[in-house]
Short mmCIF file of C-alpha atoms in Angstrom, two decimals:
data_model
loop_
_atom_site.label_atom_id
_atom_site.label_comp_id
_atom_site.label_asym_id
_atom_site.label_seq_id
_atom_site.Cartn_x
_atom_site.Cartn_y
_atom_site.Cartn_z
CA UNK A 163 -45.84 73.57 -42.69
CA UNK A 164 -46.49 70.45 -44.04
CA UNK A 165 -48.41 69.85 -47.27
CA UNK A 166 -49.86 66.78 -48.60
CA UNK A 167 -51.09 65.78 -51.87
CA UNK A 168 -53.08 62.52 -52.76
CA UNK A 169 -53.09 60.98 -55.91
CA UNK A 170 -54.24 57.53 -57.41
CA UNK A 171 -58.03 57.71 -56.78
CA UNK A 172 -60.60 56.01 -59.27
CA UNK A 173 -62.93 53.73 -60.24
CA UNK A 174 -62.70 49.99 -59.72
CA UNK A 175 -65.02 47.00 -59.81
CA UNK A 176 -65.83 45.14 -56.70
CA UNK A 177 -63.22 42.73 -55.74
CA UNK A 178 -60.34 44.54 -57.53
CA UNK A 179 -57.56 46.69 -56.18
CA UNK A 180 -56.50 50.11 -55.89
CA UNK A 181 -53.78 51.94 -54.39
CA UNK A 182 -53.52 55.61 -53.33
CA UNK A 183 -50.66 57.89 -52.49
CA UNK A 184 -49.84 60.80 -50.44
CA UNK A 185 -46.76 62.85 -50.93
CA UNK A 186 -45.64 64.99 -48.36
CA UNK A 187 -43.75 68.27 -48.98
CA UNK A 188 -41.27 67.98 -46.03
CA UNK A 189 -40.83 66.02 -42.90
CA UNK A 190 -39.68 68.32 -40.07
CA UNK A 191 -40.03 65.76 -37.21
CA UNK A 192 -38.42 62.19 -36.77
CA UNK A 193 -41.65 61.14 -34.81
CA UNK A 194 -44.83 61.52 -36.62
CA UNK A 195 -48.24 59.98 -37.70
CA UNK A 196 -49.60 59.30 -41.18
CA UNK A 197 -53.19 58.17 -41.62
CA UNK A 198 -55.66 57.76 -44.33
CA UNK A 199 -59.37 58.82 -43.58
CA UNK A 200 -62.40 58.31 -45.74
CA UNK A 201 -65.91 60.11 -45.99
CA UNK A 202 -68.80 58.92 -47.87
CA UNK A 203 -71.89 61.06 -48.58
CA UNK A 204 -73.97 61.49 -45.49
CA UNK A 205 -71.63 59.55 -43.41
CA UNK A 206 -69.19 60.81 -40.65
CA UNK A 207 -65.32 60.71 -41.58
CA UNK A 208 -63.95 57.38 -40.80
CA UNK A 209 -60.25 56.62 -39.83
CA UNK A 210 -58.90 53.82 -42.14
CA UNK A 211 -55.26 53.36 -41.39
CA UNK A 212 -52.23 54.86 -39.67
CA UNK A 213 -48.56 54.53 -39.41
CA UNK A 214 -46.11 55.97 -37.48
CA UNK A 215 -42.35 56.85 -37.89
CA UNK A 216 -41.28 53.46 -36.70
CA UNK A 217 -43.51 51.80 -39.06
CA UNK A 218 -46.17 50.52 -36.72
CA UNK A 219 -49.63 50.42 -38.16
CA UNK A 220 -53.09 50.23 -37.12
CA UNK A 221 -56.39 49.70 -39.17
CA UNK A 222 -60.01 50.18 -38.81
CA UNK A 223 -62.00 46.82 -38.24
CA UNK A 224 -63.88 47.27 -41.48
CA UNK A 225 -60.60 47.25 -43.59
CA UNK A 226 -58.40 44.63 -41.66
CA UNK A 227 -56.86 42.03 -43.92
CA UNK A 228 -57.80 44.05 -47.10
CA UNK A 229 -56.03 47.26 -46.90
CA UNK A 230 -52.28 47.86 -46.15
CA UNK A 231 -50.72 51.25 -45.31
CA UNK A 232 -46.89 51.69 -46.02
CA UNK A 233 -44.39 54.41 -46.58
CA UNK A 234 -41.24 55.19 -48.23
CA UNK A 235 -39.42 57.74 -46.32
CA UNK A 236 -36.84 58.36 -49.19
CA UNK A 237 -39.71 59.81 -51.38
CA UNK A 238 -41.69 61.28 -48.48
CA UNK A 239 -44.67 59.30 -49.54
CA UNK A 240 -47.20 57.18 -47.83
CA UNK A 241 -49.44 54.48 -49.53
CA UNK A 242 -52.66 52.91 -49.04
CA UNK A 243 -53.16 49.56 -51.03
CA UNK A 244 -56.83 48.37 -51.11
CA UNK A 245 -57.66 44.78 -52.10
CA UNK A 246 -60.85 43.06 -52.36
CA UNK A 247 -62.68 46.26 -52.51
CA UNK A 248 -66.32 46.43 -51.84
CA UNK A 249 -69.01 48.82 -52.91
CA UNK A 250 -69.00 50.15 -49.23
CA UNK A 251 -65.47 51.38 -49.68
CA UNK A 252 -66.70 54.18 -51.71
CA UNK A 253 -65.68 57.40 -50.31
CA UNK A 254 -63.35 60.34 -50.65
CA UNK A 255 -59.95 59.33 -49.03
CA UNK A 256 -57.90 61.87 -47.24
CA UNK A 257 -54.20 61.84 -46.16
CA UNK A 258 -53.46 63.35 -42.84
CA UNK A 259 -50.32 63.92 -40.65
CA UNK A 260 -49.21 65.21 -37.42
CA UNK A 261 -46.49 64.49 -34.92
CA UNK A 262 -48.30 63.23 -31.77
CA UNK A 263 -46.88 60.98 -29.34
CA UNK A 264 -49.22 58.28 -30.17
CA UNK A 265 -51.15 57.57 -33.40
CA UNK A 266 -54.93 57.20 -33.39
CA UNK A 267 -57.71 56.85 -36.07
CA UNK A 268 -59.21 60.12 -34.77
CA UNK A 269 -59.65 62.94 -37.09
CA UNK A 270 -59.16 65.46 -34.27
CA UNK A 271 -55.54 64.10 -33.60
CA UNK A 272 -54.30 65.43 -37.06
CA UNK A 273 -53.37 68.96 -38.18
CA UNK A 274 -52.44 68.68 -41.62
CA UNK A 275 -54.70 67.31 -44.42
CA UNK A 276 -54.65 66.72 -48.04
CA UNK A 277 -57.67 67.71 -50.27
CA UNK A 278 -58.68 63.99 -50.89
CA UNK A 279 -59.10 61.50 -53.70
CA UNK A 280 -62.17 59.89 -54.76
CA UNK A 281 -62.33 55.95 -54.80
CA UNK A 282 -65.60 54.63 -56.23
CA UNK A 283 -66.29 50.83 -56.35
CA UNK A 284 -69.21 49.23 -58.25
#
């Protein structure tokens, strides 16, 4: 099975930038979806960004223009670069993966999950 490990979380001042990474143990399938979700205390888990095996991306409206998802297939790593961070971006960020035919920002679509990394914006 697939194992995901996030890294790079931390604290940053409002307006600053931060990048988080997700390393996948292995990719068995040529077609896949990788996504970032986040969840703040008392809030529902929210889809942030997704990328498929062809490099096509999608973003939540709340982060469009500020966040960028990318991947390095040689390193089996997916990245989320977060710019112009706002206090409302504070959340636990989770990496997720699966191999559906289409990528959506729906947590129910993803089978494999990392343990999360905390991002705090003050």
